Amino acid sequence: MPKLYARRRLSILATLTGLLASVALVNSPSASAALPTPVSAATARGYLAQLTVATENRTGYSRDLFPLWITISGTCNTRETVLKRDGTNVVTNSSCAATSGSWYSPYDGATWTAASDLDIDHLVPLAEAWDSGASKWTTAQRQGFANDLTRPQLIAVTDNVNQAKGDQDPATWVPSRSAYVCTYVRAWVQVKYYYDLSVDSAEKSALTNYLASC
């Protein structure tokens, strides 16, 4: 009798687990979060206080010193992986290129249905990283930074918005969509802290002010 009861209980649990999994599938969002969730504002403020303040130096910079896009899985490189992660109902061909889907750009609130309308933004730009410490890295370290899918560093956004941002830091550029500014600066500080990159005085002042409102 105890064995039979145990078997019935296991059967009921299996059924419930299956039902819960089905409900989760139905209710899950059609696309993953566009960016790995950055640290909290409080943590970002703590990180910012620990960052070295230094004058930036772009001597010797070249984008080619940061190898991208590398193969992530199968035929998919970093750009294609981010497009699949950040989009909704993304369909790809045999070479992993996105042939259809929908992408929401959190910087400006625009939605696009062609992958060609999107850039993959390095939240902390490559030139900015070079200026604040990456000039001393190895090529392998710079490649890791340029293709980092773990930290909140890569995000699919409207191409001309990314081009307007260029290599600016938060002292001169933050997303026009105010609802995203807090997420942006928290991510910025997290990436700089993780990679032990410095900040200049204007950048630190801007970050301090933005984080105070988060």
XYZ file of N, CA, C and O in Angstrom:
856
model
N 0.825 -1.219 0.000
C 0.000 0.000 0.000
C 0.856 1.265 0.000
O 0.625 2.165 -0.806
N 1.860 1.390 0.844
C 2.695 2.590 0.814
C 3.350 2.811 -0.543
O 3.448 3.921 -1.024
N 3.817 1.691 -1.216
C 4.463 1.814 -2.521
C 3.468 2.330 -3.556
O 3.786 3.160 -4.394
N 2.254 1.791 -3.525
C 1.214 2.197 -4.468
C 0.901 3.681 -4.260
O 0.780 4.452 -5.220
N 0.810 4.083 -3.014
C 0.520 5.489 -2.696
C 1.638 6.391 -3.228
O 1.392 7.441 -3.811
N 2.870 5.899 -3.037
C 4.014 6.688 -3.503
C 3.974 6.843 -5.014
O 4.245 7.924 -5.550
N 3.614 5.726 -5.722
C 3.554 5.781 -7.185
C 2.474 6.755 -7.636
O 2.657 7.526 -8.563
N 1.302 6.724 -6.947
C 0.206 7.633 -7.311
C 0.616 9.084 -7.065
O 0.319 9.967 -7.847
N 1.333 9.296 -5.954
C 1.760 10.657 -5.632
C 2.749 11.181 -6.675
O 2.677 12.318 -7.130
N 3.670 10.323 -7.094
C 4.631 10.700 -8.118
C 3.932 11.015 -9.433
O 4.288 11.956 -10.142
N 2.904 10.207 -9.745
C 2.160 10.416 -10.982
C 1.443 11.768 -10.967
O 1.443 12.512 -11.950
N 0.836 12.091 -9.810
C 0.137 13.376 -9.678
C 1.132 14.527 -9.794
O 0.891 15.518 -10.473
N 2.306 14.369 -9.139
C 3.330 15.411 -9.205
C 3.825 15.609 -10.625
O 4.027 16.736 -11.080
N 3.993 14.515 -11.361
C 4.461 14.601 -12.745
C 3.446 15.339 -13.607
O 3.795 16.168 -14.444
N 2.154 15.035 -13.367
C 1.094 15.703 -14.128
C 1.082 17.198 -13.843
O 0.992 18.028 -14.744
N 1.173 17.536 -12.543
C 1.186 18.955 -12.161
C 2.394 19.679 -12.741
O 2.297 20.804 -13.227
N 3.551 19.009 -12.707
C 4.766 19.614 -13.255
C 4.602 19.887 -14.735
O 4.981 20.937 -15.245
N 4.014 18.916 -15.443
C 3.774 19.086 -16.879
C 2.843 20.238 -17.160
O 3.069 21.034 -18.069
N 1.766 20.357 -16.349
C 0.801 21.445 -16.529
C 1.463 22.798 -16.277
O 1.258 23.757 -17.020
N 2.263 22.871 -15.203
C 2.949 24.121 -14.886
C 3.916 24.516 -15.989
O 4.039 25.687 -16.343
N 4.609 23.531 -16.552
C 5.548 23.822 -17.642
C 4.806 24.364 -18.853
O 5.263 25.285 -19.530
N 3.615 23.777 -19.131
C 2.819 24.241 -20.263
C 2.365 25.672 -20.056
O 2.419 26.493 -20.967
N 1.907 25.976 -18.832
C 1.463 27.335 -18.525
C 2.619 28.310 -18.674
O 2.483 29.396 -19.238
N 3.806 27.929 -18.184
C 4.980 28.799 -18.277
C 5.326 29.080 -19.726
O 5.691 30.193 -20.104
N 5.184 28.042 -20.575
C 5.490 28.209 -21.988
C 4.537 29.185 -22.646
O 4.933 30.048 -23.425
N 3.258 29.065 -22.315
C 2.249 29.938 -22.903
C 2.453 31.379 -22.457
O 2.317 32.327 -23.217
N 2.801 31.545 -21.166
C 2.895 32.889 -20.606
C 4.271 33.531 -20.740
O 4.447 34.681 -20.399
N 5.264 32.767 -21.213
C 6.606 33.340 -21.305
C 6.668 34.377 -22.405
O 5.959 34.288 -23.385
N 7.524 35.408 -22.246
C 7.617 36.441 -23.273
C 8.171 35.868 -24.566
O 8.907 34.891 -24.551
N 7.805 36.494 -25.675
C 8.220 35.973 -26.976
C 9.685 36.265 -27.266
O 10.260 35.722 -28.169
N 10.298 37.169 -26.498
C 11.718 37.445 -26.675
C 12.380 37.583 -25.312
O 11.751 37.974 -24.348
N 13.651 37.212 -25.256
C 14.396 37.342 -24.016
C 14.627 38.818 -23.719
O 14.471 39.666 -24.585
N 15.017 39.095 -22.490
C 15.361 40.469 -22.134
C 16.471 40.949 -23.061
O 17.364 40.197 -23.417
N 16.399 42.201 -23.453
C 17.338 42.725 -24.434
C 18.757 42.860 -23.907
O 19.689 42.945 -24.681
N 18.912 42.887 -22.626
C 20.230 43.111 -22.038
C 20.306 42.340 -20.733
O 19.348 42.334 -19.976
N 21.443 41.669 -20.455
C 21.568 41.064 -19.127
C 21.293 42.131 -18.064
O 21.808 43.241 -18.156
N 20.467 41.813 -17.100
C 20.053 42.813 -16.108
C 21.251 43.389 -15.369
O 22.032 42.643 -14.761
N 21.422 44.715 -15.436
C 22.567 45.316 -14.734
C 22.369 45.326 -13.225
O 21.266 45.087 -12.726
N 23.424 45.631 -12.514
C 23.369 45.702 -11.049
C 22.407 46.814 -10.626
O 22.056 47.691 -11.418
N 21.995 46.775 -9.371
C 21.083 47.796 -8.849
C 21.772 49.153 -8.802
O 23.011 49.252 -8.875
N 20.974 50.203 -8.653
C 21.530 51.552 -8.553
C 22.453 51.685 -7.341
O 23.510 52.317 -7.414
N 22.054 51.063 -6.242
C 22.880 51.130 -5.026
C 24.235 50.463 -5.254
O 25.279 51.001 -4.863
N 24.216 49.303 -5.901
C 25.473 48.605 -6.200
C 26.303 49.422 -7.176
O 27.521 49.550 -7.029
N 25.637 50.005 -8.187
C 26.350 50.823 -9.171
C 27.013 52.029 -8.502
O 28.149 52.390 -8.840
N 26.313 52.643 -7.557
C 26.909 53.777 -6.844
C 28.161 53.330 -6.079
O 29.164 54.044 -6.022
N 28.087 52.147 -5.477
C 29.249 51.607 -4.762
C 30.402 51.319 -5.706
O 31.565 51.607 -5.395
N 30.081 50.747 -6.881
C 31.117 50.469 -7.884
C 31.757 51.764 -8.367
O 32.978 51.858 -8.503
N 30.909 52.760 -8.646
C 31.409 54.026 -9.176
C 32.404 54.679 -8.219
O 33.425 55.239 -8.640
N 32.125 54.578 -6.948
C 33.012 55.169 -5.936
C 34.397 54.523 -5.946
O 35.378 55.141 -5.508
N 34.477 53.297 -6.468
C 35.751 52.575 -6.481
C 36.532 52.729 -7.784
O 37.696 52.307 -7.863
N 35.893 53.318 -8.809
C 36.575 53.456 -10.091
C 37.645 54.546 -10.031
O 37.441 55.602 -9.434
N 38.760 54.282 -10.675
C 39.842 55.267 -10.762
C 39.426 56.416 -11.667
O 38.867 56.199 -12.747
N 39.676 57.630 -11.238
C 39.419 58.804 -12.071
C 40.732 59.181 -12.755
O 41.755 59.392 -12.084
N 40.702 59.212 -14.088
C 41.928 59.495 -14.843
C 41.593 60.179 -16.158
O 40.486 60.032 -16.688
N 42.544 60.905 -16.687
C 42.391 61.553 -17.990
C 42.461 60.484 -19.075
O 43.296 59.573 -19.004
N 41.602 60.593 -20.089
C 41.578 59.591 -21.152
C 42.685 59.841 -22.173
O 43.109 60.974 -22.384
N 43.119 58.753 -22.799
C 44.188 58.846 -23.796
C 43.882 57.907 -24.954
O 43.853 56.690 -24.769
N 43.655 58.478 -26.147
C 43.276 57.656 -27.302
C 44.462 57.323 -28.203
O 44.303 56.699 -29.250
N 45.637 57.653 -27.815
C 46.822 57.388 -28.638
C 46.902 55.913 -29.030
O 46.837 55.033 -28.175
N 47.034 55.659 -30.335
C 47.216 54.291 -30.827
C 45.938 53.516 -31.066
O 45.979 52.349 -31.481
N 44.777 54.136 -30.826
C 43.509 53.402 -30.960
C 43.189 53.027 -32.404
O 43.351 53.832 -33.317
N 42.709 51.812 -32.592
C 42.127 51.348 -33.847
C 41.056 50.328 -33.508
O 41.269 49.458 -32.659
N 39.924 50.438 -34.180
C 38.834 49.486 -33.948
C 39.275 48.051 -34.240
O 38.798 47.100 -33.624
N 40.210 47.912 -35.159
C 40.699 46.578 -35.535
C 41.418 45.883 -34.389
O 41.654 44.665 -34.454
N 41.783 46.618 -33.358
C 42.451 46.014 -32.201
C 41.477 45.265 -31.294
O 41.894 44.625 -30.328
N 40.168 45.370 -31.616
C 39.116 44.656 -30.875
C 38.428 43.689 -31.845
O 37.446 44.060 -32.500
N 38.925 42.444 -31.968
C 38.364 41.518 -32.962
C 36.880 41.230 -32.728
O 36.460 40.879 -31.634
N 36.051 41.411 -33.766
C 34.632 41.116 -33.739
C 34.193 40.871 -35.177
O 34.896 41.269 -36.102
N 33.075 40.228 -35.424
C 32.299 39.449 -34.469
C 32.802 38.014 -34.500
O 33.064 37.489 -35.580
N 32.952 37.369 -33.356
C 33.480 36.014 -33.321
C 32.343 34.998 -33.360
O 31.198 35.322 -33.089
N 32.670 33.761 -33.703
C 31.674 32.689 -33.708
C 31.298 32.341 -32.270
O 32.160 32.118 -31.425
N 29.979 32.296 -32.028
C 29.483 31.969 -30.686
C 29.013 30.516 -30.620
O 29.354 29.768 -29.708
N 28.238 30.119 -31.631
C 27.721 28.741 -31.660
C 27.330 28.384 -33.088
O 26.613 29.145 -33.742
N 27.816 27.243 -33.567
C 27.475 26.811 -34.923
C 27.912 27.840 -35.939
O 29.084 28.209 -36.017
N 26.943 28.344 -36.713
C 27.253 29.369 -37.714
C 26.955 30.775 -37.206
O 27.040 31.741 -37.958
N 26.581 30.896 -35.943
C 26.144 32.185 -35.393
C 27.295 32.964 -34.765
O 27.965 32.460 -33.860
N 27.484 34.209 -35.234
C 28.485 35.059 -34.617
C 27.833 35.927 -33.539
O 26.646 35.793 -33.247
N 28.602 36.829 -32.964
C 28.098 37.622 -31.839
C 26.917 38.500 -32.252
O 25.913 38.576 -31.546
N 27.042 39.188 -33.393
C 25.949 40.053 -33.845
C 24.663 39.249 -34.018
O 23.600 39.645 -33.538
N 24.771 38.120 -34.682
C 23.581 37.308 -34.948
C 22.985 36.753 -33.656
O 21.761 36.653 -33.513
N 23.846 36.429 -32.713
C 23.376 35.922 -31.418
C 22.596 36.996 -30.665
O 21.549 36.719 -30.070
N 23.086 38.235 -30.691
C 22.382 39.324 -30.011
C 21.058 39.624 -30.708
O 20.038 39.868 -30.049
N 21.040 39.586 -32.038
C 19.789 39.823 -32.771
C 18.742 38.770 -32.404
O 17.566 39.087 -32.218
N 19.165 37.522 -32.278
C 18.230 36.458 -31.883
C 17.768 36.652 -30.448
O 16.597 36.455 -30.127
N 18.668 37.054 -29.572
C 18.339 37.258 -28.153
C 17.377 38.428 -27.961
O 16.439 38.354 -27.166
N 17.620 39.509 -28.672
C 16.880 40.738 -28.430
C 15.595 40.858 -29.230
O 14.785 41.749 -28.951
N 15.410 40.008 -30.229
C 14.235 40.131 -31.085
C 13.068 39.259 -30.668
O 13.167 38.412 -29.776
N 11.956 39.482 -31.329
C 10.740 38.686 -31.136
C 10.455 37.931 -32.427
O 10.507 38.510 -33.520
N 10.174 36.623 -32.289
C 9.850 35.775 -33.447
C 10.916 35.870 -34.539
O 10.601 35.979 -35.735
N 12.173 35.811 -34.137
C 13.270 35.925 -35.097
C 13.450 34.607 -35.856
O 13.541 33.545 -35.251
N 13.466 34.712 -37.175
C 13.709 33.558 -38.043
C 15.075 33.753 -38.697
O 15.389 34.846 -39.187
N 15.901 32.720 -38.666
C 17.225 32.812 -39.270
C 17.391 31.768 -40.361
O 16.724 30.731 -40.351
N 18.296 32.025 -41.296
C 18.569 31.051 -42.355
C 19.716 30.141 -41.934
O 20.195 30.210 -40.793
N 20.199 29.315 -42.843
C 21.213 28.314 -42.505
C 22.536 28.939 -42.078
O 23.341 28.296 -41.399
N 22.775 30.194 -42.459
C 24.011 30.867 -42.054
C 23.805 31.735 -40.813
O 24.669 32.513 -40.439
N 22.626 31.630 -40.197
C 22.266 32.312 -38.950
C 21.886 33.777 -39.153
O 21.679 34.499 -38.186
N 21.778 34.230 -40.391
C 21.341 35.598 -40.639
C 19.840 35.707 -40.388
O 19.069 34.830 -40.794
N 19.411 36.777 -39.711
C 17.987 36.970 -39.412
C 17.251 37.376 -40.683
O 17.573 38.384 -41.310
N 16.252 36.584 -41.046
C 15.474 36.877 -42.255
C 14.151 37.563 -41.931
O 13.548 38.192 -42.792
N 13.695 37.425 -40.705
C 12.494 38.133 -40.272
C 12.472 38.193 -38.750
O 13.216 37.484 -38.078
N 11.594 39.050 -38.230
C 11.483 39.222 -36.788
C 11.097 40.646 -36.469
O 10.812 41.451 -37.370
N 11.071 40.949 -35.190
C 10.730 42.293 -34.731
C 11.677 42.667 -33.597
O 11.947 41.849 -32.721
N 12.185 43.912 -33.666
C 13.137 44.364 -32.652
C 12.721 45.710 -32.090
O 12.416 46.639 -32.849
N 12.724 45.810 -30.775
C 12.404 47.059 -30.087
C 13.706 47.666 -29.588
O 14.470 47.014 -28.882
N 13.966 48.902 -29.977
C 15.185 49.587 -29.564
C 14.911 50.399 -28.294
O 14.216 51.416 -28.354
N 15.438 49.982 -27.142
C 15.114 50.664 -25.887
C 15.716 52.058 -25.773
O 15.300 52.838 -24.920
N 16.687 52.398 -26.609
C 17.287 53.723 -26.558
C 16.306 54.803 -27.007
O 16.287 55.898 -26.456
N 15.520 54.488 -28.062
C 14.636 55.496 -28.652
C 13.182 55.063 -28.765
O 12.334 55.848 -29.180
N 12.874 53.822 -28.392
C 11.495 53.351 -28.420
C 10.989 52.955 -29.789
O 9.782 52.740 -29.964
N 11.875 52.826 -30.766
C 11.462 52.447 -32.127
C 11.417 50.922 -32.267
O 12.179 50.206 -31.605
N 10.522 50.451 -33.142
C 10.422 49.025 -33.442
C 10.759 48.810 -34.912
O 10.279 49.552 -35.785
N 11.561 47.790 -35.186
C 12.015 47.513 -36.548
C 11.724 46.062 -36.924
O 11.713 45.187 -36.063
N 11.513 45.837 -38.208
C 11.248 44.473 -38.688
C 12.317 43.989 -39.662
O 12.192 42.901 -40.217
N 13.358 44.772 -39.856
C 14.489 44.367 -40.696
C 15.767 44.460 -39.879
O 16.069 45.514 -39.286
N 16.518 43.368 -39.839
C 17.755 43.343 -39.043
C 18.748 44.396 -39.521
O 19.570 44.880 -38.737
N 18.662 44.774 -40.779
C 19.588 45.765 -41.337
C 19.389 47.157 -40.731
O 20.245 48.032 -40.871
N 18.253 47.371 -40.058
C 17.994 48.659 -39.413
C 18.586 48.735 -38.014
O 18.396 49.741 -37.312
N 19.274 47.678 -37.607
C 19.801 47.618 -36.245
C 21.316 47.513 -36.215
O 21.917 46.856 -37.065
N 21.903 48.178 -35.259
C 23.316 47.997 -34.925
C 23.378 47.273 -33.582
O 22.459 47.390 -32.762
N 24.470 46.552 -33.370
C 24.732 46.011 -32.033
C 25.651 47.008 -31.335
O 26.816 47.162 -31.708
N 25.096 47.717 -30.370
C 25.855 48.739 -29.662
C 26.736 48.125 -28.592
O 26.306 47.255 -27.836
N 27.990 48.565 -28.564
C 28.841 48.305 -27.401
C 28.493 49.404 -26.411
O 28.834 50.578 -26.633
N 27.781 49.049 -25.358
C 27.299 50.056 -24.423
C 28.444 50.947 -23.957
O 28.357 52.175 -24.008
N 29.517 50.354 -23.496
C 30.767 51.099 -23.308
C 31.530 50.953 -24.620
O 31.993 49.858 -24.950
N 31.639 52.023 -25.412
C 32.246 51.925 -26.737
C 33.692 51.415 -26.703
O 34.408 51.592 -25.705
N 34.096 50.809 -27.803
C 35.448 50.268 -27.869
C 36.498 51.358 -27.679
O 37.480 51.165 -26.958
N 36.286 52.515 -28.317
C 37.245 53.614 -28.175
C 37.295 54.116 -26.731
O 38.366 54.440 -26.207
N 36.133 54.157 -26.086
C 36.064 54.574 -24.681
C 36.823 53.594 -23.798
O 37.534 53.990 -22.859
N 36.694 52.303 -24.096
C 37.421 51.290 -23.331
C 38.930 51.470 -23.520
O 39.701 51.406 -22.555
N 39.327 51.727 -24.759
C 40.746 51.948 -25.046
C 41.271 53.126 -24.235
O 42.321 53.059 -23.600
N 40.509 54.218 -24.265
C 40.905 55.439 -23.560
C 41.089 55.219 -22.064
O 41.868 55.929 -21.413
N 40.336 54.275 -21.511
C 40.289 54.141 -20.052
C 40.914 52.855 -19.525
O 40.617 52.433 -18.406
N 41.785 52.251 -20.348
C 42.527 51.104 -19.826
C 42.780 49.961 -20.781
O 43.734 49.197 -20.617
N 41.920 49.799 -21.790
C 42.045 48.645 -22.684
C 43.272 48.708 -23.584
O 43.647 47.700 -24.187
N 43.906 49.877 -23.661
C 45.135 49.979 -24.459
C 46.239 49.089 -23.890
O 47.169 48.700 -24.603
N 46.107 48.729 -22.626
C 47.124 47.893 -21.968
C 46.769 46.404 -22.031
O 47.540 45.562 -21.569
N 45.605 46.068 -22.592
C 45.162 44.683 -22.653
C 45.835 43.927 -23.791
O 46.349 44.524 -24.745
N 45.719 42.608 -23.709
C 46.116 41.756 -24.832
C 44.983 41.749 -25.863
O 43.853 42.145 -25.571
N 45.307 41.283 -27.063
C 44.280 41.177 -28.103
C 43.159 40.251 -27.654
O 41.975 40.517 -27.900
N 43.505 39.177 -26.968
C 42.486 38.228 -26.478
C 41.542 38.904 -25.489
O 40.334 38.664 -25.501
N 42.075 39.750 -24.627
C 41.235 40.472 -23.657
C 40.308 41.459 -24.370
O 39.133 41.591 -24.022
N 40.840 42.141 -25.389
C 40.009 43.081 -26.135
C 38.927 42.346 -26.926
O 37.804 42.836 -27.065
N 39.245 41.162 -27.427
C 38.241 40.353 -28.126
C 37.131 39.946 -27.177
O 35.940 39.989 -27.519
N 37.499 39.563 -25.972
C 36.506 39.182 -24.971
C 35.568 40.329 -24.648
O 34.349 40.143 -24.537
N 36.121 41.512 -24.524
C 35.320 42.705 -24.235
C 34.369 43.024 -25.390
O 33.194 43.332 -25.184
N 34.877 42.937 -26.600
C 34.088 43.300 -27.789
C 32.957 42.330 -28.089
O 32.028 42.667 -28.836
N 33.026 41.133 -27.494
C 32.029 40.105 -27.773
C 31.373 39.582 -26.494
O 30.875 38.458 -26.457
N 31.344 40.415 -25.466
C 30.874 39.987 -24.143
C 29.347 39.900 -24.086
O 28.649 40.910 -24.092
N 28.843 38.689 -23.995
C 27.401 38.451 -23.903
C 26.943 38.248 -22.464
O 25.742 38.134 -22.207
N 27.869 38.216 -21.532
C 27.532 37.948 -20.131
C 27.241 39.230 -19.359
O 26.268 39.312 -18.609
N 28.074 40.243 -19.535
C 27.834 41.532 -18.918
C 26.825 42.319 -19.762
O 26.609 42.014 -20.928
N 26.217 43.383 -19.204
C 25.260 44.195 -19.967
C 25.988 45.157 -20.900
O 26.001 46.379 -20.702
N 26.642 44.611 -21.927
C 27.546 45.375 -22.780
C 27.094 45.438 -24.240
O 27.437 46.376 -24.942
N 26.324 44.454 -24.703
C 25.904 44.413 -26.105
C 24.383 44.459 -26.202
O 23.688 43.712 -25.504
N 23.864 45.303 -27.094
C 22.414 45.448 -27.224
C 22.062 45.907 -28.634
O 22.762 46.743 -29.223
N 20.984 45.343 -29.180
C 20.511 45.716 -30.518
C 19.684 46.994 -30.425
O 18.707 47.056 -29.682
N 20.101 48.014 -31.183
C 19.413 49.318 -31.158
C 19.327 49.891 -32.569
O 20.022 49.442 -33.487
N 18.499 50.908 -32.730
C 18.364 51.594 -34.012
C 19.742 52.042 -34.508
O 20.497 52.677 -33.774
N 20.043 51.721 -35.779
C 21.399 51.957 -36.282
C 21.828 53.417 -36.234
O 22.930 53.738 -35.779
N 20.947 54.342 -36.662
C 21.393 55.742 -36.673
C 21.506 56.333 -35.268
O 22.261 57.281 -35.043
N 20.790 55.757 -34.307
C 20.941 56.184 -32.909
C 22.315 55.761 -32.390
O 23.023 56.538 -31.736
N 22.702 54.540 -32.715
C 24.017 54.053 -32.310
C 25.124 54.880 -32.952
O 26.129 55.211 -32.312
N 24.916 55.242 -34.220
C 25.925 56.039 -34.924
C 26.014 57.456 -34.345
O 27.096 58.036 -34.273
N 24.880 57.995 -33.914
C 24.892 59.317 -33.278
C 25.609 59.271 -31.928
O 26.287 60.223 -31.533
N 25.440 58.156 -31.222
C 26.138 57.987 -29.942
C 27.648 57.952 -30.160
O 28.405 58.589 -29.416
N 28.081 57.203 -31.187
C 29.509 57.093 -31.466
C 30.279 56.560 -30.275
O 29.907 55.547 -29.691
N 31.328 57.276 -29.890
C 32.153 56.821 -28.768
C 31.966 57.700 -27.537
O 32.838 57.775 -26.672
N 30.811 58.358 -27.444
C 30.566 59.268 -26.320
C 30.272 58.522 -25.016
O 29.699 57.430 -25.028
N 30.653 59.150 -23.909
C 30.318 58.597 -22.595
C 29.108 59.359 -22.035
O 28.626 60.311 -22.659
N 28.585 58.969 -20.876
C 27.359 59.600 -20.356
C 27.464 61.077 -20.011
O 26.449 61.710 -19.726
N 28.657 61.652 -20.060
C 28.773 63.096 -19.847
C 28.187 63.864 -21.025
O 27.750 65.011 -20.868
N 28.168 63.222 -22.201
C 27.658 63.894 -23.399
C 26.543 63.131 -24.119
O 25.923 63.679 -25.021
N 26.294 61.863 -23.711
C 25.236 61.101 -24.392
C 24.629 60.052 -23.461
O 25.349 59.272 -22.836
N 23.308 60.051 -23.394
C 22.526 58.956 -22.805
C 21.323 58.743 -23.717
O 20.998 59.614 -24.535
N 20.634 57.621 -23.623
C 19.476 57.375 -24.492
C 18.427 58.481 -24.388
O 18.180 59.023 -23.300
N 17.814 58.813 -25.528
C 16.776 59.852 -25.550
C 15.524 59.407 -24.806
O 14.759 60.238 -24.319
N 15.326 58.106 -24.702
C 14.169 57.568 -23.977
C 14.510 57.576 -22.487
O 15.252 56.726 -21.999
N 13.960 58.534 -21.768
C 14.349 58.764 -20.370
C 14.120 57.546 -19.478
O 14.845 57.350 -18.503
N 13.124 56.719 -19.817
C 12.823 55.540 -18.993
C 13.969 54.529 -18.994
O 14.015 53.652 -18.134
N 14.888 54.666 -19.955
C 15.974 53.687 -20.054
C 17.308 54.215 -19.504
O 18.274 53.466 -19.403
N 17.346 55.482 -19.144
C 18.615 56.084 -18.725
C 19.189 55.412 -17.481
O 20.398 55.141 -17.407
N 18.350 55.099 -16.520
C 18.834 54.457 -15.293
C 19.456 53.100 -15.604
O 20.532 52.764 -15.103
N 18.789 52.311 -16.438
C 19.328 51.002 -16.832
C 20.672 51.190 -17.526
O 21.633 50.456 -17.265
N 20.731 52.181 -18.400
C 21.939 52.445 -19.188
C 23.132 52.787 -18.295
O 24.223 52.213 -18.446
N 22.953 53.693 -17.355
C 24.089 54.111 -16.526
C 24.483 53.025 -15.528
O 25.679 52.876 -15.201
N 23.508 52.264 -15.042
C 23.851 51.129 -14.172
C 24.706 50.121 -14.932
O 25.707 49.607 -14.408
N 24.312 49.841 -16.176
C 25.075 48.909 -17.013
C 26.463 49.457 -17.298
O 27.468 48.729 -17.238
N 26.546 50.749 -17.596
C 27.834 51.389 -17.905
C 28.813 51.203 -16.746
O 29.956 50.786 -16.945
N 28.344 51.507 -15.552
C 29.216 51.400 -14.381
C 29.596 49.942 -14.133
O 30.764 49.651 -13.806
N 28.650 49.032 -14.298
C 28.961 47.614 -14.073
C 30.059 47.131 -15.017
O 30.987 46.429 -14.606
N 29.954 47.505 -16.286
C 30.951 47.068 -17.272
C 32.317 47.679 -16.945
O 33.338 46.990 -16.947
N 32.331 48.973 -16.634
C 33.610 49.622 -16.306
C 34.238 48.999 -15.053
O 35.461 48.787 -14.988
N 33.410 48.692 -14.085
C 33.917 48.098 -12.841
C 34.467 46.699 -13.097
O 35.562 46.360 -12.638
N 33.713 45.899 -13.858
C 34.137 44.525 -14.115
C 35.491 44.490 -14.829
O 36.357 43.671 -14.518
N 35.657 45.388 -15.791
C 36.881 45.397 -16.583
C 37.965 46.319 -16.017
O 38.996 46.519 -16.658
N 37.722 46.867 -14.848
C 38.698 47.725 -14.173
C 39.120 48.894 -15.068
O 40.314 49.207 -15.198
N 38.134 49.530 -15.691
C 38.381 50.692 -16.537
C 38.181 51.967 -15.727
O 37.351 52.012 -14.823
N 38.923 52.996 -16.066
C 38.817 54.261 -15.345
C 37.665 55.109 -15.883
O 37.041 54.772 -16.904
N 37.377 56.196 -15.202
C 36.410 57.194 -15.665
C 37.100 58.553 -15.624
O 37.995 58.770 -14.801
N 36.707 59.460 -16.524
C 37.238 60.815 -16.399
C 36.315 61.608 -15.478
O 35.231 61.142 -15.100
N 36.717 62.794 -15.102
C 35.976 63.542 -14.081
C 34.570 63.932 -14.533
O 33.612 63.840 -13.758
N 34.419 64.342 -15.809
C 33.092 64.720 -16.315
C 32.170 63.508 -16.378
O 30.978 63.584 -16.049
N 32.723 62.387 -16.775
C 31.973 61.127 -16.845
C 31.495 60.709 -15.457
O 30.319 60.343 -15.268
N 32.382 60.785 -14.470
C 32.002 60.393 -13.109
C 30.925 61.314 -12.564
O 29.973 60.856 -11.916
N 31.047 62.603 -12.820
C 30.050 63.563 -12.351
C 28.683 63.267 -12.946
O 27.663 63.269 -12.236
N 28.648 62.993 -14.252
C 27.382 62.686 -14.924
C 26.777 61.397 -14.370
O 25.571 61.329 -14.086
N 27.597 60.375 -14.215
C 27.114 59.093 -13.690
C 26.576 59.263 -12.275
O 25.531 58.686 -11.915
N 27.273 60.030 -11.460
C 26.834 60.284 -10.088
C 25.456 60.926 -10.076
O 24.559 60.531 -9.305
N 25.267 61.921 -10.925
C 23.983 62.636 -10.988
C 22.857 61.732 -11.477
O 21.755 61.749 -10.914
N 23.122 60.950 -12.508
C 22.080 60.051 -13.038
C 21.721 58.977 -12.002
O 20.544 58.684 -11.783
N 22.721 58.393 -11.373
C 22.468 57.320 -10.413
C 21.725 57.832 -9.178
O 20.990 57.084 -8.533
N 21.900 59.112 -8.851
C 21.203 59.677 -7.697
C 19.698 59.683 -7.921
O 18.907 59.710 -6.963
N 19.281 59.664 -9.188
C 17.850 59.705 -9.522
C 17.268 58.318 -9.794
O 16.076 58.181 -10.058
N 18.125 57.291 -9.752
C 17.653 55.922 -10.063
C 16.893 55.322 -8.886
O 17.283 55.557 -7.744
